[in-house]
Amino acid sequence: MTDRPLSETVLEGLAERDLVVVSNRQPYAHNRDDGEITVSRPAGGLTAGIDPVMQRTEGTWIAWGDGDADFEVAEEGRVRVPPDDPSYTLSRVELSETDLERYYYGYSNQALWPLCHGMIYPVRCDGRDFERYRAVNRRFGEAVVEESDEGSLIWFQDYHFGLAPRFVRQEMPEALLTQFWHIPWPAPKTFAVCPQADALLDGLLANDLLVFHVAEYVENFLECVASVLSEATVDREDGTVEYDGSTTTIQSFPLGIDAERTESLASESGVWTDLAERYGIDGQTVALGVDRLDYTKGIPERIDAIERFFEEYPGRRGEFTYVQNGSASRSEIESYEYLQQRVDTAIERVNRRFGTATWKPIVRIDEMLPEEELYALYRHSDLALVSALRDGMNLVAKEYVASQVDDDGVLVLSEFAGAHEELGDGAVTINPFDTQSFAEAIDRALSLPTEERNERMAAQRRRVAEYDLLTWMNDVFETALACETDREQSVSHV
Ligand code: GDG
């Protein structure tokens, strides 16, 4: 993480209170490997970004202990981390098989995930799953109450915790509660299919501050509150909701990345030749797609567009390679298993149709790449194809931009990704549902004159560097602290 400090206001605020982070995934996992206990860190921008802040502020992080040796090394679920130089407490919550099946694979990922992405078809809002989601949220809420006091700043991450804030509020009326929702929020008509809509809104409105990536999700959320909770008062101008005797501020701050770190990783590009050789990436022109295998990311749509591109522009055959880096995700869920089959079939089809003895049109990398390899791939790719059908933000788009240290890549970006709001101007915009124009956009992106390509990328890089992870955190914490000041003032005026 960059060495710049958090803002004065935030540092002062955090000096007076403990920061308590609550997320489903933990920052460190302990596992048994051939009898030895090893520690691993999950890949992913946010966990890696919050960790240094926790180290500096010495708070507590509450998360699901998913490592098989997690509870061996912990005392009453608590372990000091980072393991090499402990500075804060990781408090682990144990989940059973049934918890996982119903809270994680069930309600979180088969009800909330598709619903928030506006995809009604795979939505399953099973009441039994919801009861387990509620029970697990209560357990996380109890852990929060145990680990914090009324002066703590409690920060929930994501859609796994739609109800936990209410449980905490009931026990700690004065606590400062904030939540960041990493995925979109749907339009009222979409949210209306959810039988548990009122309970979810009631849970989320126990926060003092609820943050989304972009303004559209805030507007949708406010509209949903107005249509579901008749007793709530929504102020669309101020972005506030009065409900159950308190005020929740709803704001958008687009999550940033650690651009300095990304640039420096991308600059050490010594691993590229090895990587290209290992996977057989031999086209002169390289395009990449990096995503978890998820139906929201538009992977089959992207492969269809690549197939159309080779049909329409036969001159590109033999010189253009598309690299699909996609690790399996949530494969216990049927819709994900089906997606995997669609992607496998589509890639095989394109490679069979167009491949030759010396050239493979689509190269797939199914495993998680080590960071230095991922960033080498970003840097050496002429295009990034981000074709999400819907995406809260899409950090891959930002990581790709920050890796273009020579300003020579082009981002081909779906208009339906949250990242489009910040990066749309410099990107070649696509509608992933429109195969023909997507294929034409790939050709257009490849044909951009060098000067234009450089100008577009330089402007995008500036934006990603200016509004980075640290600026984002300052915005979130400063707004949370301001909510508390507002609350105190309104109490003193009563
Ligand atoms: C959710 C929202 C929102 C991927 N492959 C490898 C690898 N990754 C890392 C990327 C990136 C992260 O995973 C993926 O982040 P995204 O933002 O693209 O997508 P989601 O996982 O769906 O995240 C999304 C995000 O939350 C944050 O709020 O943007 O909209 O859906 O950081 O680099 N990392 C490594 N090897 C890989 O092979 N090391």
Short mmCIF file of C-alpha atoms and ligand atoms in Angstrom, two decimals:
data_model
loop_
_atom_site.label_atom_id
_atom_site.label_comp_id
_atom_site.label_asym_id
_atom_site.label_seq_id
_atom_site.Cartn_x
_atom_site.Cartn_y
_atom_site.Cartn_z
CA MET A 1 0.00 0.00 0.00
CA THR A 2 1.12 3.53 -0.67
CA ASP A 3 3.02 5.15 2.22
CA ARG A 4 0.80 8.25 2.18
CA PRO A 5 -1.07 8.57 5.48
CA LEU A 6 -4.84 8.72 5.87
CA SER A 7 -6.19 12.27 6.21
CA GLU A 8 -5.73 14.19 9.48
CA THR A 9 -9.46 14.03 10.22
CA VAL A 10 -9.54 10.28 9.74
CA LEU A 11 -6.38 9.70 11.76
CA GLU A 12 -7.78 11.79 14.61
CA GLY A 13 -11.10 9.97 14.39
CA LEU A 14 -9.44 6.57 14.40
CA ALA A 15 -7.11 7.50 17.26
CA GLU A 16 -10.17 7.90 19.45
CA ARG A 17 -11.95 4.69 18.48
CA ASP A 18 -11.29 1.12 17.46
CA LEU A 19 -11.88 0.17 13.87
CA VAL A 20 -13.81 -3.10 13.60
CA VAL A 21 -14.05 -4.57 10.08
CA VAL A 22 -16.55 -7.33 9.29
CA SER A 23 -16.21 -9.34 6.08
CA ASN A 24 -17.04 -12.81 4.87
CA ARG A 25 -13.49 -13.52 3.64
CA GLN A 26 -10.61 -13.25 6.07
CA PRO A 27 -7.28 -11.53 5.41
CA TYR A 28 -5.20 -14.54 6.56
CA ALA A 29 -6.06 -18.25 6.54
CA HIS A 30 -4.25 -21.05 8.36
CA ASN A 31 -4.22 -24.43 6.63
CA ARG A 32 -2.54 -27.79 7.16
CA ASP A 33 -0.23 -28.71 4.34
CA ASP A 34 1.56 -32.08 4.69
CA GLY A 35 1.20 -31.83 8.45
CA GLU A 36 2.66 -28.29 8.58
CA ILE A 37 0.50 -25.24 9.29
CA THR A 38 0.87 -22.62 6.55
CA VAL A 39 -0.60 -19.13 6.23
CA SER A 40 -2.10 -17.82 3.02
CA ARG A 41 -3.62 -14.52 1.94
CA PRO A 42 -6.58 -14.50 -0.41
CA ALA A 43 -6.08 -12.61 -3.68
CA GLY A 44 -8.25 -9.53 -4.09
CA GLY A 45 -7.82 -5.82 -3.93
CA LEU A 46 -9.95 -4.84 -0.98
CA THR A 47 -8.72 -7.37 1.59
CA ALA A 48 -5.17 -6.48 0.65
CA GLY A 49 -6.05 -2.77 0.86
CA ILE A 50 -7.71 -2.81 4.29
CA ASP A 51 -4.96 -4.90 5.88
CA PRO A 52 -2.35 -2.09 6.04
CA VAL A 53 -4.95 0.27 7.51
CA MET A 54 -5.73 -2.32 10.19
CA GLN A 55 -2.02 -2.69 10.86
CA ARG A 56 -1.70 1.05 11.38
CA THR A 57 -4.85 1.45 13.47
CA GLU A 58 -4.57 -1.82 15.44
CA GLY A 59 -8.27 -2.65 15.22
CA THR A 60 -10.14 -5.95 14.99
CA TRP A 61 -11.21 -7.85 11.88
CA ILE A 62 -14.11 -10.29 12.14
CA ALA A 63 -14.46 -12.89 9.37
CA TRP A 64 -15.38 -16.46 8.57
CA GLY A 65 -12.52 -18.82 9.48
CA ASP A 66 -12.41 -20.93 6.32
CA GLY A 67 -8.92 -22.41 6.77
CA ASP A 68 -8.76 -25.99 8.04
CA ALA A 69 -6.29 -25.07 10.80
CA ASP A 70 -7.82 -21.69 11.64
CA PHE A 71 -9.23 -22.70 14.99
CA GLU A 72 -6.16 -24.72 16.00
CA VAL A 73 -4.01 -21.61 16.04
CA ALA A 74 -6.66 -19.32 17.52
CA GLU A 75 -7.67 -18.79 21.11
CA GLU A 76 -11.44 -18.48 21.39
CA GLY A 77 -11.39 -17.76 17.66
CA ARG A 78 -8.88 -14.91 18.01
CA VAL A 79 -5.45 -14.77 16.45
CA ARG A 80 -2.99 -11.88 16.15
CA VAL A 81 -2.00 -10.97 12.60
CA PRO A 82 -0.04 -10.42 10.37
CA PRO A 83 1.63 -13.65 11.53
CA ASP A 84 5.16 -12.25 11.01
CA ASP A 85 4.62 -9.00 12.86
CA PRO A 86 1.30 -9.04 14.71
CA SER A 87 -0.45 -5.72 15.09
CA TYR A 88 -4.18 -6.41 15.09
CA THR A 89 -6.69 -9.11 16.03
CA LEU A 90 -8.44 -11.38 13.58
CA SER A 91 -11.55 -12.79 15.22
CA ARG A 92 -12.85 -15.83 13.37
CA VAL A 93 -16.45 -16.98 13.13
CA GLU A 94 -16.92 -20.70 12.58
CA LEU A 95 -19.51 -21.77 10.00
CA SER A 96 -20.95 -25.28 9.63
CA GLU A 97 -21.61 -27.07 6.33
CA THR A 98 -25.28 -26.14 6.58
CA ASP A 99 -24.41 -22.50 7.29
CA LEU A 100 -22.32 -22.44 4.15
CA GLU A 101 -24.91 -24.17 2.05
CA ARG A 102 -27.75 -21.86 3.09
CA TYR A 103 -26.15 -18.55 4.11
CA TYR A 104 -23.28 -18.41 1.60
CA TYR A 105 -24.20 -20.57 -1.42
CA GLY A 106 -27.91 -20.13 -0.67
CA TYR A 107 -29.20 -16.70 0.27
CA SER A 108 -26.07 -14.61 -0.39
CA ASN A 109 -25.23 -16.09 -3.76
CA GLN A 110 -28.51 -17.39 -5.13
CA ALA A 111 -30.82 -14.63 -3.90
CA LEU A 112 -28.88 -11.41 -3.31
CA TRP A 113 -26.14 -11.79 -5.92
CA PRO A 114 -28.38 -12.32 -8.98
CA LEU A 115 -31.08 -9.98 -7.65
CA CYS A 116 -28.69 -7.07 -7.13
CA HIS A 117 -27.29 -7.65 -10.63
CA GLY A 118 -30.83 -7.39 -12.02
CA MET A 119 -30.87 -11.03 -13.12
CA ILE A 120 -34.21 -12.46 -12.12
CA TYR A 121 -33.73 -15.85 -13.75
CA PRO A 122 -31.39 -17.63 -11.29
CA VAL A 123 -32.87 -15.87 -8.21
CA ARG A 124 -33.88 -18.25 -5.41
CA CYS A 125 -35.19 -16.48 -2.32
CA ASP A 126 -35.84 -19.62 -0.28
CA GLY A 127 -37.25 -18.88 3.18
CA ARG A 128 -35.07 -21.58 4.74
CA ASP A 129 -31.94 -20.07 3.24
CA PHE A 130 -33.05 -16.71 4.55
CA GLU A 131 -33.52 -18.04 8.09
CA ARG A 132 -29.97 -19.35 8.04
CA TYR A 133 -28.70 -16.08 6.57
CA ARG A 134 -30.44 -14.33 9.46
CA ALA A 135 -28.90 -16.73 12.01
CA VAL A 136 -25.38 -16.28 10.61
CA ASN A 137 -25.84 -12.51 10.49
CA ARG A 138 -26.89 -12.64 14.13
CA ARG A 139 -23.72 -14.59 14.97
CA PHE A 140 -21.54 -12.03 13.22
CA GLY A 141 -23.51 -9.31 15.02
CA GLU A 142 -22.78 -11.00 18.36
CA ALA A 143 -19.09 -11.16 17.48
CA VAL A 144 -19.16 -7.42 16.74
CA VAL A 145 -20.78 -6.68 20.10
CA GLU A 146 -18.14 -8.79 21.83
CA GLU A 147 -15.22 -7.15 20.01
CA SER A 148 -16.31 -3.51 20.16
CA ASP A 149 -17.74 -0.80 22.36
CA GLU A 150 -20.02 2.15 21.74
CA GLY A 151 -17.03 4.22 20.62
CA SER A 152 -15.95 1.82 17.86
CA LEU A 153 -16.27 2.47 14.15
CA ILE A 154 -17.79 -0.70 12.75
CA TRP A 155 -17.41 -1.32 9.04
CA PHE A 156 -19.42 -4.11 7.36
CA GLN A 157 -18.36 -5.32 3.93
CA ASP A 158 -20.86 -6.40 1.35
CA TYR A 159 -24.08 -8.29 0.75
CA HIS A 160 -23.33 -11.16 3.13
CA PHE A 161 -24.33 -8.84 5.97
CA GLY A 162 -27.68 -7.30 5.11
CA LEU A 163 -29.11 -7.96 8.58
CA ALA A 164 -26.12 -7.82 10.94
CA PRO A 165 -26.21 -4.00 11.41
CA ARG A 166 -29.72 -4.23 12.93
CA PHE A 167 -28.59 -6.87 15.45
CA VAL A 168 -25.66 -4.66 16.47
CA ARG A 169 -27.82 -1.54 16.67
CA GLN A 170 -30.23 -3.28 19.04
CA GLU A 171 -27.38 -4.06 21.43
CA MET A 172 -25.30 -0.90 20.92
CA PRO A 173 -27.60 2.05 20.11
CA GLU A 174 -24.72 4.58 20.02
CA ALA A 175 -22.24 2.63 17.89
CA LEU A 176 -21.08 4.12 14.58
CA LEU A 177 -22.09 1.66 11.84
CA THR A 178 -21.00 1.83 8.22
CA GLN A 179 -21.45 -0.60 5.35
CA PHE A 180 -19.93 -0.81 1.90
CA TRP A 181 -22.07 -2.69 -0.64
CA HIS A 182 -19.71 -3.96 -3.35
CA ILE A 183 -22.33 -4.98 -5.89
CA PRO A 184 -25.05 -2.98 -7.65
CA TRP A 185 -28.43 -2.20 -6.11
CA PRO A 186 -31.35 -3.04 -8.44
CA ALA A 187 -34.33 -1.01 -9.59
CA PRO A 188 -37.49 -1.23 -7.42
CA LYS A 189 -39.38 -3.53 -9.83
CA THR A 190 -36.50 -6.02 -9.68
CA PHE A 191 -36.12 -5.79 -5.90
CA ALA A 192 -39.88 -6.31 -5.57
CA VAL A 193 -39.52 -10.02 -6.40
CA CYS A 194 -37.69 -10.50 -3.09
CA PRO A 195 -40.06 -11.72 -0.35
CA GLN A 196 -37.57 -10.56 2.31
CA ALA A 197 -37.24 -7.03 0.88
CA ASP A 198 -38.50 -5.22 3.98
CA ALA A 199 -36.29 -7.18 6.38
CA LEU A 200 -33.20 -6.45 4.27
CA LEU A 201 -33.93 -2.73 4.10
CA ASP A 202 -34.65 -2.68 7.82
CA GLY A 203 -31.25 -4.32 8.43
CA LEU A 204 -29.31 -1.96 6.19
CA LEU A 205 -31.01 1.13 7.58
CA ALA A 206 -29.52 0.36 10.98
CA ASN A 207 -26.26 1.76 9.53
CA ASP A 208 -25.33 5.40 9.98
CA LEU A 209 -23.73 5.31 6.54
CA LEU A 210 -24.34 2.99 3.61
CA VAL A 211 -21.94 3.34 0.68
CA PHE A 212 -22.28 2.13 -2.92
CA HIS A 213 -19.85 2.48 -5.82
CA VAL A 214 -21.91 4.79 -8.02
CA ALA A 215 -24.85 7.22 -7.86
CA GLU A 216 -27.22 4.96 -9.82
CA TYR A 217 -27.14 2.32 -7.05
CA VAL A 218 -27.84 5.00 -4.44
CA GLU A 219 -30.84 6.22 -6.43
CA ASN A 220 -32.15 2.68 -6.82
CA PHE A 221 -31.73 2.02 -3.11
CA LEU A 222 -33.61 5.19 -2.16
CA GLU A 223 -36.43 4.31 -4.59
CA CYS A 224 -36.65 0.80 -3.10
CA VAL A 225 -36.90 2.23 0.42
CA ALA A 226 -39.61 4.66 -0.71
CA SER A 227 -41.65 1.88 -2.30
CA VAL A 228 -41.21 -0.83 0.37
CA LEU A 229 -41.05 0.96 3.73
CA SER A 230 -44.04 3.28 4.06
CA GLU A 231 -42.86 4.52 7.46
CA ALA A 232 -39.49 5.72 6.08
CA THR A 233 -38.87 9.33 4.97
CA VAL A 234 -36.57 9.52 1.97
CA ASP A 235 -34.69 12.73 1.12
CA ARG A 236 -33.40 12.18 -2.41
CA GLU A 237 -31.53 15.52 -2.48
CA ASP A 238 -29.53 14.85 0.67
CA GLY A 239 -29.34 11.09 0.16
CA THR A 240 -30.74 10.34 3.61
CA VAL A 241 -33.44 8.12 5.06
CA GLU A 242 -35.21 8.73 8.37
CA TYR A 243 -36.38 5.43 9.71
CA ASP A 244 -37.02 3.90 13.11
CA GLY A 245 -35.95 7.07 14.91
CA SER A 246 -32.59 7.50 13.21
CA THR A 247 -30.98 8.76 10.02
CA THR A 248 -28.99 6.78 7.47
CA THR A 249 -26.84 8.57 4.92
CA ILE A 250 -26.60 6.80 1.55
CA GLN A 251 -23.59 7.86 -0.54
CA SER A 252 -21.53 6.73 -3.50
CA PHE A 253 -17.73 6.49 -3.45
CA PRO A 254 -16.20 4.38 -6.23
CA LEU A 255 -13.68 1.92 -4.80
CA GLY A 256 -10.17 2.64 -6.04
CA ILE A 257 -7.05 0.50 -6.27
CA ASP A 258 -3.54 0.97 -4.95
CA ALA A 259 -2.34 2.49 -8.21
CA GLU A 260 1.26 3.10 -7.06
CA ARG A 261 1.70 -0.54 -6.14
CA THR A 262 0.06 -1.71 -9.37
CA GLU A 263 2.35 0.48 -11.46
CA SER A 264 5.43 -0.75 -9.71
CA LEU A 265 4.39 -4.42 -10.06
CA ALA A 266 3.63 -3.87 -13.76
CA SER A 267 6.99 -2.17 -14.28
CA GLU A 268 8.86 -5.29 -13.18
CA SER A 269 7.85 -7.19 -16.27
CA GLY A 270 10.68 -9.74 -16.31
CA VAL A 271 8.27 -12.67 -16.00
CA TRP A 272 6.40 -12.02 -19.26
CA THR A 273 8.52 -14.14 -21.62
CA ASP A 274 8.28 -17.16 -19.33
CA LEU A 275 4.56 -16.71 -18.89
CA ALA A 276 3.91 -16.34 -22.63
CA GLU A 277 5.99 -19.42 -23.35
CA ARG A 278 4.37 -21.51 -20.61
CA TYR A 279 0.85 -20.86 -21.85
CA GLY A 280 1.61 -20.63 -25.57
CA ILE A 281 0.59 -16.97 -25.98
CA ASP A 282 2.14 -16.41 -29.38
CA GLY A 283 -0.01 -13.81 -31.16
CA GLN A 284 1.64 -10.47 -31.98
CA THR A 285 -1.44 -8.80 -30.57
CA VAL A 286 -2.81 -9.89 -27.20
CA ALA A 287 -6.19 -9.19 -25.61
CA LEU A 288 -7.07 -10.34 -22.12
CA GLY A 289 -10.09 -11.08 -19.99
CA VAL A 290 -9.60 -11.58 -16.24
CA ASP A 291 -12.57 -12.64 -14.17
CA ARG A 292 -13.93 -15.16 -11.71
CA LEU A 293 -16.12 -17.50 -13.73
CA ASP A 294 -19.35 -15.69 -12.98
CA TYR A 295 -22.40 -15.22 -15.19
CA THR A 296 -22.41 -11.47 -14.50
CA LYS A 297 -19.02 -11.01 -16.20
CA GLY A 298 -20.24 -11.68 -19.76
CA ILE A 299 -17.65 -14.34 -20.62
CA PRO A 300 -19.70 -16.37 -23.17
CA GLU A 301 -20.80 -13.07 -24.74
CA ARG A 302 -17.13 -12.05 -25.06
CA ILE A 303 -16.15 -15.32 -26.70
CA ASP A 304 -19.05 -14.99 -29.15
CA ALA A 305 -17.75 -11.51 -30.05
CA ILE A 306 -14.24 -12.87 -30.58
CA GLU A 307 -15.62 -15.56 -32.86
CA ARG A 308 -17.49 -12.90 -34.85
CA PHE A 309 -14.31 -10.78 -34.95
CA PHE A 310 -12.38 -13.62 -36.60
CA GLU A 311 -15.25 -14.13 -39.07
CA GLU A 312 -15.47 -10.45 -39.99
CA TYR A 313 -11.76 -9.64 -39.99
CA PRO A 314 -9.97 -12.71 -41.40
CA GLY A 315 -6.75 -10.69 -41.67
CA ARG A 316 -6.53 -10.76 -37.85
CA ARG A 317 -6.36 -14.55 -37.78
CA GLY A 318 -2.93 -15.85 -36.89
CA GLU A 319 -1.81 -12.63 -35.20
CA PHE A 320 -4.39 -11.98 -32.46
CA THR A 321 -4.53 -14.05 -29.27
CA TYR A 322 -7.20 -13.74 -26.61
CA VAL A 323 -6.13 -14.84 -23.11
CA GLN A 324 -8.97 -15.90 -20.83
CA ASN A 325 -7.80 -15.89 -17.21
CA GLY A 326 -10.72 -17.16 -15.20
CA SER A 327 -10.58 -19.17 -12.02
CA ALA A 328 -13.56 -21.29 -10.98
CA SER A 329 -15.99 -19.65 -8.60
CA ARG A 330 -18.99 -20.91 -6.56
CA SER A 331 -19.00 -24.11 -8.62
CA GLU A 332 -21.32 -25.76 -6.06
CA ILE A 333 -24.15 -23.68 -7.57
CA GLU A 334 -25.88 -25.07 -10.66
CA SER A 335 -25.92 -21.82 -12.63
CA TYR A 336 -22.13 -21.57 -12.23
CA GLU A 337 -21.62 -25.18 -13.33
CA TYR A 338 -23.70 -24.45 -16.41
CA LEU A 339 -21.66 -21.32 -17.14
CA GLN A 340 -18.43 -23.33 -16.93
CA GLN A 341 -19.81 -25.73 -19.56
CA ARG A 342 -20.86 -22.85 -21.84
CA VAL A 343 -17.42 -21.27 -21.61
CA ASP A 344 -15.62 -24.60 -22.23
CA THR A 345 -17.77 -25.34 -25.28
CA ALA A 346 -17.40 -21.85 -26.74
CA ILE A 347 -13.59 -21.78 -26.36
CA GLU A 348 -13.23 -25.25 -27.91
CA ARG A 349 -15.46 -24.20 -30.81
CA VAL A 350 -13.44 -21.06 -31.61
CA ASN A 351 -10.11 -22.85 -31.31
CA ARG A 352 -11.34 -25.70 -33.54
CA ARG A 353 -12.74 -23.33 -36.16
CA PHE A 354 -9.81 -20.96 -36.47
CA GLY A 355 -6.76 -22.49 -34.78
CA THR A 356 -3.77 -23.68 -36.84
CA ALA A 357 -0.72 -25.82 -36.13
CA THR A 358 1.19 -22.70 -35.10
CA TRP A 359 -1.47 -20.46 -33.56
CA LYS A 360 -4.13 -20.83 -30.88
CA PRO A 361 -6.80 -18.07 -31.01
CA ILE A 362 -7.90 -18.44 -27.37
CA VAL A 363 -5.49 -19.38 -24.58
CA ARG A 364 -7.06 -20.16 -21.26
CA ILE A 365 -5.42 -19.85 -17.89
CA ASP A 366 -7.65 -21.55 -15.37
CA GLU A 367 -5.60 -21.02 -12.22
CA MET A 368 -5.06 -17.95 -10.10
CA LEU A 369 -1.90 -16.30 -11.34
CA PRO A 370 0.64 -14.95 -8.87
CA GLU A 371 0.39 -11.17 -8.77
CA GLU A 372 3.63 -10.47 -10.66
CA GLU A 373 2.41 -12.67 -13.54
CA LEU A 374 -1.05 -11.12 -13.59
CA TYR A 375 0.47 -7.64 -13.80
CA ALA A 376 2.91 -8.71 -16.52
CA LEU A 377 -0.08 -10.01 -18.47
CA TYR A 378 -1.93 -6.72 -17.95
CA ARG A 379 1.04 -4.70 -19.11
CA HIS A 380 1.70 -6.75 -22.23
CA SER A 381 -1.90 -6.96 -23.38
CA ASP A 382 -2.83 -4.56 -26.17
CA LEU A 383 -6.49 -4.72 -25.13
CA ALA A 384 -8.46 -5.58 -22.02
CA LEU A 385 -11.96 -6.85 -22.74
CA VAL A 386 -14.26 -6.09 -19.81
CA SER A 387 -17.70 -7.21 -20.93
CA ALA A 388 -19.68 -7.43 -17.68
CA LEU A 389 -23.45 -7.69 -18.13
CA ARG A 390 -23.66 -5.85 -14.82
CA ASP A 391 -20.83 -5.19 -12.35
CA GLY A 392 -20.65 -3.15 -9.15
CA MET A 393 -17.32 -1.64 -10.18
CA ASN A 394 -14.85 -4.05 -11.85
CA LEU A 395 -11.39 -3.63 -10.40
CA VAL A 396 -9.79 -5.49 -13.30
CA ALA A 397 -10.53 -2.47 -15.51
CA LYS A 398 -8.69 -0.20 -13.06
CA GLU A 399 -5.79 -2.61 -12.57
CA TYR A 400 -5.35 -2.88 -16.34
CA VAL A 401 -5.30 0.91 -16.71
CA ALA A 402 -2.80 1.39 -13.86
CA SER A 403 -0.55 -1.27 -15.45
CA GLN A 404 -0.26 0.61 -18.76
CA VAL A 405 2.98 2.30 -17.75
CA ASP A 406 3.72 2.95 -21.43
CA ASP A 407 0.16 4.29 -22.06
CA ASP A 408 -0.21 1.93 -24.99
CA GLY A 409 -3.14 -0.33 -24.09
CA VAL A 410 -6.84 0.15 -24.82
CA LEU A 411 -9.66 -0.68 -22.44
CA VAL A 412 -12.75 -2.09 -24.14
CA LEU A 413 -15.38 -1.57 -21.46
CA SER A 414 -18.99 -2.54 -20.97
CA GLU A 415 -21.35 0.34 -20.38
CA PHE A 416 -22.91 -1.80 -17.63
CA ALA A 417 -19.85 -1.96 -15.35
CA GLY A 418 -19.66 0.58 -12.51
CA ALA A 419 -16.13 1.42 -13.73
CA HIS A 420 -17.65 2.91 -16.87
CA GLU A 421 -18.64 6.01 -14.94
CA GLU A 422 -14.99 6.93 -14.31
CA LEU A 423 -13.26 5.28 -17.28
CA GLY A 424 -15.92 5.47 -19.99
CA ASP A 425 -14.44 8.59 -21.63
CA GLY A 426 -11.13 6.98 -22.52
CA ALA A 427 -12.47 3.49 -23.17
CA VAL A 428 -13.97 1.94 -26.27
CA THR A 429 -17.47 1.37 -24.95
CA ILE A 430 -19.41 -1.78 -25.73
CA ASN A 431 -22.80 -3.30 -25.11
CA PRO A 432 -21.85 -6.94 -24.42
CA PHE A 433 -25.28 -8.13 -25.60
CA ASP A 434 -24.60 -6.80 -29.12
CA THR A 435 -22.20 -9.34 -30.64
CA GLN A 436 -21.73 -7.58 -33.96
CA SER A 437 -20.87 -4.16 -32.58
CA PHE A 438 -18.70 -5.76 -29.86
CA ALA A 439 -16.66 -7.48 -32.63
CA GLU A 440 -16.38 -4.18 -34.52
CA ALA A 441 -15.29 -2.42 -31.30
CA ILE A 442 -12.40 -4.89 -30.92
CA ASP A 443 -11.22 -4.01 -34.40
CA ARG A 444 -11.70 -0.30 -33.76
CA ALA A 445 -9.71 -0.48 -30.53
CA LEU A 446 -6.85 -2.27 -32.32
CA SER A 447 -6.89 0.32 -35.10
CA LEU A 448 -6.67 3.44 -32.90
CA PRO A 449 -3.73 5.66 -33.91
CA THR A 450 -0.88 5.54 -31.40
CA GLU A 451 -1.31 9.15 -30.36
CA GLU A 452 -5.00 8.77 -29.58
CA ARG A 453 -4.37 5.52 -27.75
CA ASN A 454 -1.71 7.23 -25.58
CA GLU A 455 -3.90 10.23 -24.83
CA ARG A 456 -6.88 8.15 -23.82
CA MET A 457 -4.82 5.88 -21.62
CA ALA A 458 -2.86 8.69 -19.96
CA ALA A 459 -6.12 10.39 -18.95
CA GLN A 460 -7.53 7.14 -17.57
CA ARG A 461 -4.31 6.46 -15.67
CA ARG A 462 -4.47 9.90 -14.07
CA ARG A 463 -8.01 9.26 -12.89
CA VAL A 464 -7.13 5.85 -11.38
CA ALA A 465 -4.05 7.32 -9.66
CA GLU A 466 -5.93 10.35 -8.30
CA TYR A 467 -8.95 8.55 -6.93
CA ASP A 468 -7.12 5.57 -5.46
CA LEU A 469 -7.81 3.19 -2.60
CA LEU A 470 -6.52 5.62 0.01
CA THR A 471 -8.59 8.57 -1.24
CA TRP A 472 -11.62 6.29 -1.25
CA MET A 473 -10.98 5.16 2.34
CA ASN A 474 -10.58 8.77 3.46
CA ASP A 475 -13.93 9.60 1.87
CA VAL A 476 -15.69 6.66 3.52
CA PHE A 477 -14.22 7.27 6.98
CA GLU A 478 -14.63 11.05 6.87
CA THR A 479 -18.27 10.70 5.88
CA ALA A 480 -18.86 8.10 8.61
CA LEU A 481 -17.31 10.40 11.21
CA ALA A 482 -19.41 13.31 9.93
CA CYS A 483 -22.57 11.16 10.34
CA GLU A 484 -21.69 10.75 13.99
CA THR A 485 -21.18 14.50 14.44
CA ASP A 486 -24.57 15.13 12.78
CA ARG A 487 -26.21 12.61 15.09
CA GLU A 488 -24.69 14.21 18.20
CA GLN A 489 -25.78 17.67 17.06
CA SER A 490 -29.33 16.59 16.32
CA VAL A 491 -29.55 14.96 19.79
CA SER A 492 -28.25 18.10 21.50
CA HIS A 493 -30.88 20.20 19.64
CA VAL A 494 -33.81 18.10 20.80
C1 GDG B 1 -16.79 -7.66 -6.39
C2 GDG B 1 -17.79 -6.99 -7.35
C3 GDG B 1 -16.32 -4.97 -7.40
C4 GDG B 1 -8.63 -12.21 -10.61
N1 GDG B 1 -7.91 -13.22 -11.17
C5 GDG B 1 -6.73 -13.23 -10.56
C6 GDG B 1 -6.71 -12.21 -9.59
N2 GDG B 1 -7.90 -11.60 -9.65
C7 GDG B 1 -8.27 -10.44 -8.82
C8 GDG B 1 -8.23 -9.18 -9.68
C9 GDG B 1 -9.19 -8.25 -8.94
C10 GDG B 1 -10.17 -9.22 -8.28
O1 GDG B 1 -9.61 -10.54 -8.38
C11 GDG B 1 -11.52 -9.24 -9.00
O2 GDG B 1 -12.19 -8.04 -8.70
P1 GDG B 1 -13.43 -7.51 -9.56
O3 GDG B 1 -13.74 -6.15 -9.09
O4 GDG B 1 -13.07 -7.55 -11.00
O5 GDG B 1 -14.62 -8.54 -9.36
P2 GDG B 1 -15.39 -9.36 -8.16
O6 GDG B 1 -14.54 -10.46 -7.64
O7 GDG B 1 -16.69 -9.80 -8.74
O8 GDG B 1 -15.65 -8.28 -7.00
C12 GDG B 1 -17.09 -5.98 -8.25
C13 GDG B 1 -15.47 -5.65 -6.35
O9 GDG B 1 -16.23 -6.59 -5.58
C14 GDG B 1 -14.86 -4.64 -5.39
O10 GDG B 1 -15.85 -3.86 -4.79
O11 GDG B 1 -15.48 -4.21 -8.27
O12 GDG B 1 -18.03 -5.30 -9.05
O13 GDG B 1 -18.47 -7.96 -8.13
O14 GDG B 1 -8.53 -7.52 -7.95
O15 GDG B 1 -6.90 -8.72 -9.73
N3 GDG B 1 -5.65 -11.95 -8.79
C15 GDG B 1 -4.55 -12.73 -8.96
N4 GDG B 1 -4.50 -13.76 -9.88
C16 GDG B 1 -5.55 -14.03 -10.69
O16 GDG B 1 -5.48 -14.97 -11.50
N5 GDG B 1 -3.47 -12.50 -8.21
#
